[in-house]
PDB file of C-alpha atoms in Angstrom:
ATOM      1  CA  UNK A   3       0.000   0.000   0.000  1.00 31.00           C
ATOM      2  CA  UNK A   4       1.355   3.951   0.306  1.00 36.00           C
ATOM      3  CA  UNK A   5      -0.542   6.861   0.898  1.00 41.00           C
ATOM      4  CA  UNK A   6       0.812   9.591  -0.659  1.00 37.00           C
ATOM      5  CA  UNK A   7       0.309  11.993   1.956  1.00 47.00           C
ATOM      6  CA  UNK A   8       1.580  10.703   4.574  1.00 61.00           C
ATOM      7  CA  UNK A   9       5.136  10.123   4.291  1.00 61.00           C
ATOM      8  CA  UNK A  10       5.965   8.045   7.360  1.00 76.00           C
ATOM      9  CA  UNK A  11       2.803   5.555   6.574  1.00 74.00           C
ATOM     10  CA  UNK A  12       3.980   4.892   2.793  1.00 69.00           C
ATOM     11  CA  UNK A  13       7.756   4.335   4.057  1.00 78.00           C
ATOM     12  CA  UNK A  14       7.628   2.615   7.011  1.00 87.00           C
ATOM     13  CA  UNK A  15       6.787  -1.245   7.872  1.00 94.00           C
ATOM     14  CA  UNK A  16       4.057  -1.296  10.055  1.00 96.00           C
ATOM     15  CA  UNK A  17       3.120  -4.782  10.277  1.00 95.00           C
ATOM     16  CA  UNK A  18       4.559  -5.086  14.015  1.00 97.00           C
ATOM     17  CA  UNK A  19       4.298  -2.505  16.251  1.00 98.00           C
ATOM     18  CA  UNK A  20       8.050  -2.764  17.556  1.00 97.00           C
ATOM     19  CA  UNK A  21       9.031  -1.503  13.998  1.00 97.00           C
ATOM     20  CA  UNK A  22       7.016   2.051  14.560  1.00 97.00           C
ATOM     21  CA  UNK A  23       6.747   2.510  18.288  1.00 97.00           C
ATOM     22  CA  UNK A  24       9.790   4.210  18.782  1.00 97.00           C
ATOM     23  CA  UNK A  25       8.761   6.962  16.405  1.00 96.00           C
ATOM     24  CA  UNK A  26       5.603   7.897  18.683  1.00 98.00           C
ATOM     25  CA  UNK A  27       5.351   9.507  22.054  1.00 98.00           C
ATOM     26  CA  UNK A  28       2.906   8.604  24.953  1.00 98.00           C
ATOM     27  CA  UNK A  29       0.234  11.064  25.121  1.00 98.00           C
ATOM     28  CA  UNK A  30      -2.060   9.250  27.284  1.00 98.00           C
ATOM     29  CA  UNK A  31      -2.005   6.620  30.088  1.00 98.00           C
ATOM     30  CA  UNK A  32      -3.683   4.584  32.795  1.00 98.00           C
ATOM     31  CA  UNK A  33      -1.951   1.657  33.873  1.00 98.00           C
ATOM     32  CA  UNK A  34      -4.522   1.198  36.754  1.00 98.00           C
ATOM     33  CA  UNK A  35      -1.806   0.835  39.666  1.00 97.00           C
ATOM     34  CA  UNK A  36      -4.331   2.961  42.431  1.00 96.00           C
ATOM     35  CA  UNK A  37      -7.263   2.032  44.376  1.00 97.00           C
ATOM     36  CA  UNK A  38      -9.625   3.986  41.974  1.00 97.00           C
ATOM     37  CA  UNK A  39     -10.600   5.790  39.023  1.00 98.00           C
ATOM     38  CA  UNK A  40      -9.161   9.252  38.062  1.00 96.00           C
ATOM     39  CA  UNK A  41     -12.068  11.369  37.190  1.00 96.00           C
ATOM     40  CA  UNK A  42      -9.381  13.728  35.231  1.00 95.00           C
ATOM     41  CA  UNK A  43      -8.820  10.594  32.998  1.00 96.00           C
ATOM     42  CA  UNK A  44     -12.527   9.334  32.838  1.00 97.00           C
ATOM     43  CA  UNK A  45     -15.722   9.070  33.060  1.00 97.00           C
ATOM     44  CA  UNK A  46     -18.283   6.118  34.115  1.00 98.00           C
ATOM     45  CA  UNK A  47     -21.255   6.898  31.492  1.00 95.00           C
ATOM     46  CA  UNK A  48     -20.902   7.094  28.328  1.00 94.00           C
ATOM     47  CA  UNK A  49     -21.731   9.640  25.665  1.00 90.00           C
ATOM     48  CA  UNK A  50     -25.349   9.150  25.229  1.00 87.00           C
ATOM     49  CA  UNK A  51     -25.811   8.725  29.080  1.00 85.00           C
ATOM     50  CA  UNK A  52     -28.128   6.246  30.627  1.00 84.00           C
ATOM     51  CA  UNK A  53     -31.727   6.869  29.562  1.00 80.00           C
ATOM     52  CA  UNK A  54     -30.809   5.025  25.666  1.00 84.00           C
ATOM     53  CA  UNK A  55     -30.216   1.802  25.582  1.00 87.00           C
ATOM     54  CA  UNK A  56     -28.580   0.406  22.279  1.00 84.00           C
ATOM     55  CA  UNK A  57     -27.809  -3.348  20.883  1.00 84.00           C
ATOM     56  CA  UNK A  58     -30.259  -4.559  23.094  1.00 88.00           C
ATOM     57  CA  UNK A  59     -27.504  -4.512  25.749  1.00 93.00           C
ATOM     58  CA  UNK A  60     -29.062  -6.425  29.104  1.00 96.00           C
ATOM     59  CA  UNK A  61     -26.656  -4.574  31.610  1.00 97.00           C
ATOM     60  CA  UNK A  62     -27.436  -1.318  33.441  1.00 97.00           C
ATOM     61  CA  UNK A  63     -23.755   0.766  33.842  1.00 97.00           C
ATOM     62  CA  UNK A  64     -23.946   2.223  37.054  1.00 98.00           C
ATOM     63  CA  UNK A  65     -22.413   5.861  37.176  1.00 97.00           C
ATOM     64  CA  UNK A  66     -20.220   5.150  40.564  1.00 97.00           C
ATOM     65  CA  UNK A  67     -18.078   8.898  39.706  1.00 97.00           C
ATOM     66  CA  UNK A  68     -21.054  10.693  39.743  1.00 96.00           C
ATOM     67  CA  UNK A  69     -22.955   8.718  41.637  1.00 96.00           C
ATOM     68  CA  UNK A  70     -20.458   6.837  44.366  1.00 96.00           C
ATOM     69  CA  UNK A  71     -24.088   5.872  46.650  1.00 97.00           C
ATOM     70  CA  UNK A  72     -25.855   4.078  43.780  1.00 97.00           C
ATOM     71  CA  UNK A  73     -25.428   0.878  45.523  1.00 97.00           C
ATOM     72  CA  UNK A  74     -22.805  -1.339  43.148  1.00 98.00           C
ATOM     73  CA  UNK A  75     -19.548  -0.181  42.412  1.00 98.00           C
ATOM     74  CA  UNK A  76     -18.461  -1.875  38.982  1.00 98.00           C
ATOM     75  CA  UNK A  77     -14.259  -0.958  39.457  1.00 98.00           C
ATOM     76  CA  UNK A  78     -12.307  -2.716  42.176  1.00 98.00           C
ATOM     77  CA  UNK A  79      -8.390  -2.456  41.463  1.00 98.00           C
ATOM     78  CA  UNK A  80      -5.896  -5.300  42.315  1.00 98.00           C
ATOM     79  CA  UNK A  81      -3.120  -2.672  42.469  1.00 97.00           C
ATOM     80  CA  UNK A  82      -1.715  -3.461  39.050  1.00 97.00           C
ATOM     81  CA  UNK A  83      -4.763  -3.890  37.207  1.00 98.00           C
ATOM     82  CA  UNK A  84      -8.625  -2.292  37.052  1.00 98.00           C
ATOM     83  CA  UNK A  85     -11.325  -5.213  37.231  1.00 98.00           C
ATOM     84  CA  UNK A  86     -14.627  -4.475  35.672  1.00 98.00           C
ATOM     85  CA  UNK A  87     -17.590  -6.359  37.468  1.00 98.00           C
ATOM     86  CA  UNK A  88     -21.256  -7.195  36.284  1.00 98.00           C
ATOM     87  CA  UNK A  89     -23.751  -8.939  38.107  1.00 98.00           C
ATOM     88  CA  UNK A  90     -27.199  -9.818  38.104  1.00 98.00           C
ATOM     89  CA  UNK A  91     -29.248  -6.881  39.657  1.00 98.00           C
ATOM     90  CA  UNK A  92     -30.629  -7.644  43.493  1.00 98.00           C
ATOM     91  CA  UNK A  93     -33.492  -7.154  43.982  1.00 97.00           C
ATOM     92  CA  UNK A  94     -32.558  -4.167  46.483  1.00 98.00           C
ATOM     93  CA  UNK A  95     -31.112  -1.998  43.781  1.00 98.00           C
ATOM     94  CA  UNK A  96     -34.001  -2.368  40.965  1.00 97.00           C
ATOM     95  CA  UNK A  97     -35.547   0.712  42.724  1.00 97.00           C
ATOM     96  CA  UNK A  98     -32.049   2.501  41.513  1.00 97.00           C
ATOM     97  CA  UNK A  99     -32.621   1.596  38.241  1.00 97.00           C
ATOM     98  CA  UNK A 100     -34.043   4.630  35.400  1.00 95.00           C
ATOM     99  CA  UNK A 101     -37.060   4.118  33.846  1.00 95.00           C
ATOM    100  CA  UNK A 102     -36.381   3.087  30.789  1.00 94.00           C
ATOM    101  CA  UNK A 103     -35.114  -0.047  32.283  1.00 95.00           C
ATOM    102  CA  UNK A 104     -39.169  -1.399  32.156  1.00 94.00           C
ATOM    103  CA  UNK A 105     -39.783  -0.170  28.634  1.00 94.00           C
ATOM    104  CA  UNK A 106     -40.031  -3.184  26.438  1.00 93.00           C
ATOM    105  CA  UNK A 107     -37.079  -3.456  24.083  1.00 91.00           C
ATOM    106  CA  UNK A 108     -37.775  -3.647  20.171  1.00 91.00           C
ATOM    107  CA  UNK A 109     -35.148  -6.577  20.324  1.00 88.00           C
ATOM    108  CA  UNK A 110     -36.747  -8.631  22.642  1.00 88.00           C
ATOM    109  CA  UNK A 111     -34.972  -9.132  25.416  1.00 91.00           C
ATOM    110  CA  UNK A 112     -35.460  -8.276  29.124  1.00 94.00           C
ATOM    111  CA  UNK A 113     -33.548  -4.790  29.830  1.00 95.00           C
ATOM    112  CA  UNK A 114     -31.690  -3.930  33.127  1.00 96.00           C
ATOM    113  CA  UNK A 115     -31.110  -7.876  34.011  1.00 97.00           C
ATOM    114  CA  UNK A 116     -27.736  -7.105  35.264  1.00 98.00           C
ATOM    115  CA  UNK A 117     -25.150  -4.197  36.934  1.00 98.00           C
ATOM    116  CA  UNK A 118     -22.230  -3.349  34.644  1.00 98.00           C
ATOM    117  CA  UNK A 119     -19.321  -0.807  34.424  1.00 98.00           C
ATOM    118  CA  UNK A 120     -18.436   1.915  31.517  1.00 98.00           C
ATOM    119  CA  UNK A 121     -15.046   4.048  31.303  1.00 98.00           C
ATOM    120  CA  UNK A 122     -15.034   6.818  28.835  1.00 97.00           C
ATOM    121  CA  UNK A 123     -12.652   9.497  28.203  1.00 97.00           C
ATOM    122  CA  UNK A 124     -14.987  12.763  26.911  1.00 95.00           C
ATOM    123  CA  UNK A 125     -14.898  15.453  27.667  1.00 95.00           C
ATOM    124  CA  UNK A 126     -11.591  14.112  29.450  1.00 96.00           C
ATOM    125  CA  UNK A 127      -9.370  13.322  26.287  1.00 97.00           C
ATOM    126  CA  UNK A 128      -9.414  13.081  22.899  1.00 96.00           C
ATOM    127  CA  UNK A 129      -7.423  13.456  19.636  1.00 97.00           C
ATOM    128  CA  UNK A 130      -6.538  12.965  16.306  1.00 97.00           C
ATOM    129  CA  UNK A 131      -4.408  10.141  14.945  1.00 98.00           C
ATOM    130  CA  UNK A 132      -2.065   7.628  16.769  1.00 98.00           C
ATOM    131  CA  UNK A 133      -1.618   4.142  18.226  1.00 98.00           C
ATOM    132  CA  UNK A 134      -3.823   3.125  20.928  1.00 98.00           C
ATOM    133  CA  UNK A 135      -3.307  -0.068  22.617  1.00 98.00           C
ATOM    134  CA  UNK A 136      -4.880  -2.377  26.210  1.00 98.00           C
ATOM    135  CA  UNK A 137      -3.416  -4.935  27.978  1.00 98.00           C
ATOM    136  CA  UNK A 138      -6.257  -7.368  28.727  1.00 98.00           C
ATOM    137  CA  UNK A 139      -7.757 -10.834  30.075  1.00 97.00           C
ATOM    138  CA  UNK A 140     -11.563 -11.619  29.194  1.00 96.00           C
ATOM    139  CA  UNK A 141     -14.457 -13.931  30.315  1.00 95.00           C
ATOM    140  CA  UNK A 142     -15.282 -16.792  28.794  1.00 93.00           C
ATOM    141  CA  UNK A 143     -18.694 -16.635  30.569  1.00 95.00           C
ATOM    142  CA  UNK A 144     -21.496 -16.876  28.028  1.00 93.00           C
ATOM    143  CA  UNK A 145     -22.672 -13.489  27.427  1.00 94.00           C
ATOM    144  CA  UNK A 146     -20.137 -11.252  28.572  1.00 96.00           C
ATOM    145  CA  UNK A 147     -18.764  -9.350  25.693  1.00 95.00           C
ATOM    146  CA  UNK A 148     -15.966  -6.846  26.543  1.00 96.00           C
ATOM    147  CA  UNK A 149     -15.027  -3.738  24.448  1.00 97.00           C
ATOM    148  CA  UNK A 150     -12.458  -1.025  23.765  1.00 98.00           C
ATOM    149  CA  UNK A 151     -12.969   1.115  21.055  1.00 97.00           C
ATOM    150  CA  UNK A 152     -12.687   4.466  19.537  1.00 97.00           C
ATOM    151  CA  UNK A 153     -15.644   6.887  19.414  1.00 95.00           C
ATOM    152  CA  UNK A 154     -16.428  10.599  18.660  1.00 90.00           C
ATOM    153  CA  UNK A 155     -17.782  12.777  20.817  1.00 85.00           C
ATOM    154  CA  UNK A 156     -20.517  14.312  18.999  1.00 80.00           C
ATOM    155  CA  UNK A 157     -22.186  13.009  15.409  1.00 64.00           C
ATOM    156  CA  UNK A 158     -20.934  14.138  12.356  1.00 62.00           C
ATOM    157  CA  UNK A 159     -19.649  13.918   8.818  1.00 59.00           C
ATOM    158  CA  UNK A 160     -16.592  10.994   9.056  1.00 63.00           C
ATOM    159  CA  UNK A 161     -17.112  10.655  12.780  1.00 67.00           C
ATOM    160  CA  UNK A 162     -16.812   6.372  13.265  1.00 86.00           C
ATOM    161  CA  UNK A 163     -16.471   4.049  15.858  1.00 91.00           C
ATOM    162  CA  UNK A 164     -13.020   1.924  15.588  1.00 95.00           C
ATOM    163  CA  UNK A 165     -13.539  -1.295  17.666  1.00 95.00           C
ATOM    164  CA  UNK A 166     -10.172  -2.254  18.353  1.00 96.00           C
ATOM    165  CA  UNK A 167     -11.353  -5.749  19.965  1.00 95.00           C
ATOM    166  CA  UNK A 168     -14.775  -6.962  20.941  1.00 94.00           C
ATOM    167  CA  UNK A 169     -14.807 -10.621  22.816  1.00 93.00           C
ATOM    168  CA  UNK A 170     -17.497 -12.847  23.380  1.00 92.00           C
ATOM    169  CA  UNK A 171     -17.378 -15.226  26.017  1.00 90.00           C
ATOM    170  CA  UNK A 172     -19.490 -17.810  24.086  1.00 84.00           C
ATOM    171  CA  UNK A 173     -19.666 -16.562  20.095  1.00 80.00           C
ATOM    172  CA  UNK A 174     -23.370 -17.726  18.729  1.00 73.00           C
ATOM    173  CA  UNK A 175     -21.705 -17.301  15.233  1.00 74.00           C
ATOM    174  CA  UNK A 176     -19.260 -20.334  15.434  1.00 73.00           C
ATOM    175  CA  UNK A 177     -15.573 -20.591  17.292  1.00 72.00           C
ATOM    176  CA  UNK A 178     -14.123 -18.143  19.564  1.00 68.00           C
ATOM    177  CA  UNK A 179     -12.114 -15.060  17.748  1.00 76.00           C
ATOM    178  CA  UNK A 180     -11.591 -11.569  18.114  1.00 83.00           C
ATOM    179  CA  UNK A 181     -13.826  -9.266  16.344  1.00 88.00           C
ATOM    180  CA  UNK A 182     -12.178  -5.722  14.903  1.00 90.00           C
ATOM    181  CA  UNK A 183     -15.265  -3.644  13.236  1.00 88.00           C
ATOM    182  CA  UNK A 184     -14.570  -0.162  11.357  1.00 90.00           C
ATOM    183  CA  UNK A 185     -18.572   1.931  11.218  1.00 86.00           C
ATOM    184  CA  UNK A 186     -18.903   5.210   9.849  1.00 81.00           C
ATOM    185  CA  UNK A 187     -21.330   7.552   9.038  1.00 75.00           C
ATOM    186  CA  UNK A 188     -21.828   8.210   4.665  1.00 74.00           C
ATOM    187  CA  UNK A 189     -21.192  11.788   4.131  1.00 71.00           C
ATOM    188  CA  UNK A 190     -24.149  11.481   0.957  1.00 78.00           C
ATOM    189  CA  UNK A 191     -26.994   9.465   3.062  1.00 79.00           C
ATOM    190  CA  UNK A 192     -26.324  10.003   6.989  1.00 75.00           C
ATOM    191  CA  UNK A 193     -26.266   6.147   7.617  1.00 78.00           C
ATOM    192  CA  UNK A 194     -24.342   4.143   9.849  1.00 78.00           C
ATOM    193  CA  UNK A 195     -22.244   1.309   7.746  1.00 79.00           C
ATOM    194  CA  UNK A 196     -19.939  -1.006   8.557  1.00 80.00           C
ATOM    195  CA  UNK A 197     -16.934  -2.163   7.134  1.00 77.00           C
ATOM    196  CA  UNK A 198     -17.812  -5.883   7.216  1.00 64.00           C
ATOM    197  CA  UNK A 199     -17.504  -7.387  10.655  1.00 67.00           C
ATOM    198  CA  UNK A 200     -13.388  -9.102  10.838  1.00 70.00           C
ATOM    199  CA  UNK A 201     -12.733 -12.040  13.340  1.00 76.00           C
ATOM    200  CA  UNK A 202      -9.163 -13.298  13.898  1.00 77.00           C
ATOM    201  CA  UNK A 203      -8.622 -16.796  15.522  1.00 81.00           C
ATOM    202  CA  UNK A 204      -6.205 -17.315  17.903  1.00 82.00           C
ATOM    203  CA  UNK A 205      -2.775 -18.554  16.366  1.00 85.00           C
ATOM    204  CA  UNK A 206      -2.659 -22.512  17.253  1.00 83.00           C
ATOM    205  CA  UNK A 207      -6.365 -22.838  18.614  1.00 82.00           C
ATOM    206  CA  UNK A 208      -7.879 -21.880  21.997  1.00 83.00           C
ATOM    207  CA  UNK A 209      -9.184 -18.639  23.100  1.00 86.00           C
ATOM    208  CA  UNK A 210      -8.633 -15.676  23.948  1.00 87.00           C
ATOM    209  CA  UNK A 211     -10.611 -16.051  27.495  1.00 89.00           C
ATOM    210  CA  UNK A 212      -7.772 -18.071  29.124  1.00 87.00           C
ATOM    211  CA  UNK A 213      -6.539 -16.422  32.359  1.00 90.00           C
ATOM    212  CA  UNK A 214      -3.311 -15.213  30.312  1.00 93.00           C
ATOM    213  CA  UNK A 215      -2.688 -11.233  29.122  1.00 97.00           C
ATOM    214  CA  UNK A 216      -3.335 -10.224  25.497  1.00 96.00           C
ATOM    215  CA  UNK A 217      -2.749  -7.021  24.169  1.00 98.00           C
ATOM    216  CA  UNK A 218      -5.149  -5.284  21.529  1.00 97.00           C
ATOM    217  CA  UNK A 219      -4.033  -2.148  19.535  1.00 98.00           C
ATOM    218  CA  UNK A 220      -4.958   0.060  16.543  1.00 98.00           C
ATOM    219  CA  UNK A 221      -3.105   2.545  14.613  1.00 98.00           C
ATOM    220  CA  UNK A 222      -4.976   4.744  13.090  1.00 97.00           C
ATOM    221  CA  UNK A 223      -3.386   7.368  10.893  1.00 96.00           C
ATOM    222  CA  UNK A 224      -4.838   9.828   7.399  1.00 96.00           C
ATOM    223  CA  UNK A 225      -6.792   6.642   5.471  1.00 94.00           C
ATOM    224  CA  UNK A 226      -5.368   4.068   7.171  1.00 95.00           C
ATOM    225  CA  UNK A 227      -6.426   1.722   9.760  1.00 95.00           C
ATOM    226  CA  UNK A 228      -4.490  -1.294  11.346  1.00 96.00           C
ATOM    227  CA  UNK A 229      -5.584  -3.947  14.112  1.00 96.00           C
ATOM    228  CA  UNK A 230      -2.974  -5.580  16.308  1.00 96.00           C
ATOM    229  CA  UNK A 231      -2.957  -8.863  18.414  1.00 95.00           C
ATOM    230  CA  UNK A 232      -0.112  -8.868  20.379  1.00 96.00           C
ATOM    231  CA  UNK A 233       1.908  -6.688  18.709  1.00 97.00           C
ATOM    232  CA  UNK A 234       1.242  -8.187  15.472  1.00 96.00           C
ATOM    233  CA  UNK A 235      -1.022  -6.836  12.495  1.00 95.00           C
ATOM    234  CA  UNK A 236      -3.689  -8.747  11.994  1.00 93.00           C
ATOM    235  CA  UNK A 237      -6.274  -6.648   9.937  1.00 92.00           C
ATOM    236  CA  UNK A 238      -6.118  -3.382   7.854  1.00 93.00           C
ATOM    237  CA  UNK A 239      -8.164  -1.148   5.696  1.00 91.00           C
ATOM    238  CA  UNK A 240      -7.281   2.298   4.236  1.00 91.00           C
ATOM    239  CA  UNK A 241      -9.517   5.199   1.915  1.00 88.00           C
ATOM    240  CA  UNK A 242     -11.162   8.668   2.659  1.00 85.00           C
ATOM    241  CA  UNK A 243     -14.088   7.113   4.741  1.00 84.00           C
ATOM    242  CA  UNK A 244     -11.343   6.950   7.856  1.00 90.00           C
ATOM    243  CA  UNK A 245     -12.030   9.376  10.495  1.00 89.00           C
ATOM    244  CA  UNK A 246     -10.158  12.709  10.676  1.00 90.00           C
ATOM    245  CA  UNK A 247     -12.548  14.087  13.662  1.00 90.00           C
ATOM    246  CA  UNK A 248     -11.045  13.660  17.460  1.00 93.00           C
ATOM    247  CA  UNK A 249     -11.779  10.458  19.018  1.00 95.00           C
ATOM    248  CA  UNK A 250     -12.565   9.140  22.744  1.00 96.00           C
ATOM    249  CA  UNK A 251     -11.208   5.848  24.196  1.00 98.00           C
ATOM    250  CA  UNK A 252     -14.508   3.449  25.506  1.00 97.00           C
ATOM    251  CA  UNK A 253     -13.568   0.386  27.493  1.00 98.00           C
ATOM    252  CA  UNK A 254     -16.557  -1.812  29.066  1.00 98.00           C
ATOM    253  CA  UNK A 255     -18.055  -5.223  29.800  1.00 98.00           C
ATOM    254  CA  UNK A 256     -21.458  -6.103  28.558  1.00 97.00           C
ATOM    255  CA  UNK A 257     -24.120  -8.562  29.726  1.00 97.00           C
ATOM    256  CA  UNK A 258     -26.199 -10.156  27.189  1.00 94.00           C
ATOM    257  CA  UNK A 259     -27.377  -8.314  24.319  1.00 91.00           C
ATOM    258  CA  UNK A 260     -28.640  -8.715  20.705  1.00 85.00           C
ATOM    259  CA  UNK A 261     -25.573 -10.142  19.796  1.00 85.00           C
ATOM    260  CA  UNK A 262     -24.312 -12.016  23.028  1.00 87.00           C
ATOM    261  CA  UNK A 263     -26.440 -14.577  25.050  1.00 91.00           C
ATOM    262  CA  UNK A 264     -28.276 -13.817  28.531  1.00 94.00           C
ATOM    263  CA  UNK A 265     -25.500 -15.127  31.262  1.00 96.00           C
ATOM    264  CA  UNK A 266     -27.006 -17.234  33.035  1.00 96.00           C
ATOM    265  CA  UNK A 267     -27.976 -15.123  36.381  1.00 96.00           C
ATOM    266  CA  UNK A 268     -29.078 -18.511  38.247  1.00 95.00           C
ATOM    267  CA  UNK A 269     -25.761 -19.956  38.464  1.00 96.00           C
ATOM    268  CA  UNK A 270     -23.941 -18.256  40.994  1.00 96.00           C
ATOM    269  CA  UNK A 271     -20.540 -19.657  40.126  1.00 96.00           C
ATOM    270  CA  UNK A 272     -20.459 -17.179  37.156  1.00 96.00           C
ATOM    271  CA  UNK A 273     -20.677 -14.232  38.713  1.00 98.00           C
ATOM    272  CA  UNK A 274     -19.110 -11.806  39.015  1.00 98.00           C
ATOM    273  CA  UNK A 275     -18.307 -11.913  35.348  1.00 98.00           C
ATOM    274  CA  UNK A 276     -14.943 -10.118  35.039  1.00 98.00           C
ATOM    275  CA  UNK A 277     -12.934  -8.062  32.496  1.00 98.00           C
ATOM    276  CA  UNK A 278      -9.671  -7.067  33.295  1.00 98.00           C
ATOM    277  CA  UNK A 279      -7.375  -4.167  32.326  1.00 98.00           C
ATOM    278  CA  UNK A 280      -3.590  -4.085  33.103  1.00 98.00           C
ATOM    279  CA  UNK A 281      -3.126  -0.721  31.251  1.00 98.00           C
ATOM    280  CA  UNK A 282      -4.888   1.750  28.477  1.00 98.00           C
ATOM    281  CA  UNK A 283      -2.314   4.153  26.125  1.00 98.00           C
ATOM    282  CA  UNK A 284      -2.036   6.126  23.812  1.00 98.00           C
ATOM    283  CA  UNK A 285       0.802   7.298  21.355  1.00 98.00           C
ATOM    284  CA  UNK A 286       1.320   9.665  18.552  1.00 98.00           C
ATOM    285  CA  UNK A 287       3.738  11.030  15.991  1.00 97.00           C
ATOM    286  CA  UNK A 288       4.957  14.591  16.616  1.00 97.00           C
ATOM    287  CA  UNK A 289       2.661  16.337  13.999  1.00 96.00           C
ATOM    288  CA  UNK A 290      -0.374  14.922  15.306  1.00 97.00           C
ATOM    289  CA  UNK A 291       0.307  15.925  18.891  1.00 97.00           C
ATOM    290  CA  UNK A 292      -1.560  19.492  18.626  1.00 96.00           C
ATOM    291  CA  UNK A 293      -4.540  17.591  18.233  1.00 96.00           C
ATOM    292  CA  UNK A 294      -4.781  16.216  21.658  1.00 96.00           C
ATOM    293  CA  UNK A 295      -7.525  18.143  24.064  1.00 94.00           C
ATOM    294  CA  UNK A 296      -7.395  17.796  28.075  1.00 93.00           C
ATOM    295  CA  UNK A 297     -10.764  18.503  29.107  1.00 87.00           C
ATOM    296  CA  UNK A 298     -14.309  19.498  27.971  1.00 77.00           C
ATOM    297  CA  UNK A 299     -14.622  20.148  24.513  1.00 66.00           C
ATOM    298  CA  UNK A 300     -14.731  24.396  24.300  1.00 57.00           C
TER     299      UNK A 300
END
């Protein structure tokens, strides 16, 4: 491939990300070694808040920043590593829970079944450009489903969502892999599309859900897009329908949804399900570094 406007992308081998790395800086960290969240770094809601529920997602994400009294607190910290927790909702806390919990979903399924946790960075950090890469282990319970990803802050022309990994404890759509998705919004119609939907297997069988640390990364620079598994490329795509608007890191855990099976919330033994995060960062080139933003959006 080359891209002739970008110089370094068109010279430079970027099918490991030991041959690039040393040409970036850090520009943002966590690596999660406290006893809590930093509210300069985060946020527990997420853009749209908590009164839309989307994917027919079964979980309720409790907002413990904002709202520390709520009555579940999805973080707890190991002292190297954060440890999102979902359970299923006792029967204590349903009075907690927003109303649009007992509206009917169009998908289906039974909203609110469960107490999850959501880190997002607007209105806290975003930018333009770089390599963003998680250390993580996942659950291999059946209906868990954790996610990092890239999102905007507000809607707009070329404003996508980069997943860099979504996991499924138990895939419905055959063996266990990691899923990398690219949506966008077209500039002519308004519509959400998808670049179609890529899975990587794990190299010599198993899964990824098995109690070891895997790191997930994507390095996203002008039309280009690359997904790495442990510090190897493993998918790319490149053309003007990549974003150029600033970006916000999401990491969370889902239970049950549209696209992941109802855990099981009789069986004690599963719960809590459990996503873990050793450490979240991001890196960029020199020229992209003015594009970085501390804080609320002005």
């Amino acid at each position: 491939y080359k891209i002739a406007t970008d110089h370094f992308a068109s010279e430079t081998d970027l099918s490991a990300v030991d041959y690039f790395i040393d040409d970036f800086d850090v520009v943002f960290s966590d690596e999660f070694n406290g006893t809590s969240l930093d509210p300069n770094r985060w946020q527990t809601r997420l853009t749209w808040g908590d009164e839309r529920i989307i994917n027919g997602e079964q979980q309720y994400f409790v907002n413990s920043l904002e709202q520390p009294d709520w009555g579940f607190e999805p973080f707890t910290f190991t002292g190297e590593s954060m440890v999102i927790n979902a359970i299923p909702v006792p029967d204590e806390l349903r009075a907690n829970l927003p109303a649009v919990c007992d509206e009917a979903d169009p998908l289906g399924v039974d909203r609110c079944e469960f107490l999850s946790g959501a880190l997002s960075t607007h209105d806290r950090f975003q930018f333009i450009y770089g390599y963003t890469e998680g250390r993580f282990k996942f659950s291999g319970v059946p209906g868990s489903l954790s996610s990092f990803y890239l999102y905007h802050r507000y809607a707009g022309s070329h404003a996508p969502e980069i997943d860099i990994i979504e996991y499924l404890g138990e895939n419905p759509f055959g063996e266990e892999a990691a899923f990398q998705t690219y949506h966008f919004s077209d500039p002519n119609t308004g519509e959400t599309r998808s670049v179609p939907t890529m899975s990587y297997k794990k190299p010599g069988g198993g899964t990824y859900a098995d109690n070891e640390w895997h790191t997930f990364g994507v390095l996203w620079e002008p039309q280009l897009v690359i997904w790495y598994i442990d510090g190897r490329e493993v998918k790319r795509m490149s053309g003007p329908q990549v974003s150029r608007q600033p970006m916000n890191i999401v990491n969370y855990l889902v239970a049950g949804s549209a696209w992941a099976p109802t855990p099981d919330a009789t069986n004690a033994s599963l719960f809590p399900i459990q996503f873990e995060t050793d450490y979240i960062r991001v890196y960029q080139r020199e020229e992209f570094k003015a594009t970085t933003l501390f804080g609320p959006v002005q």
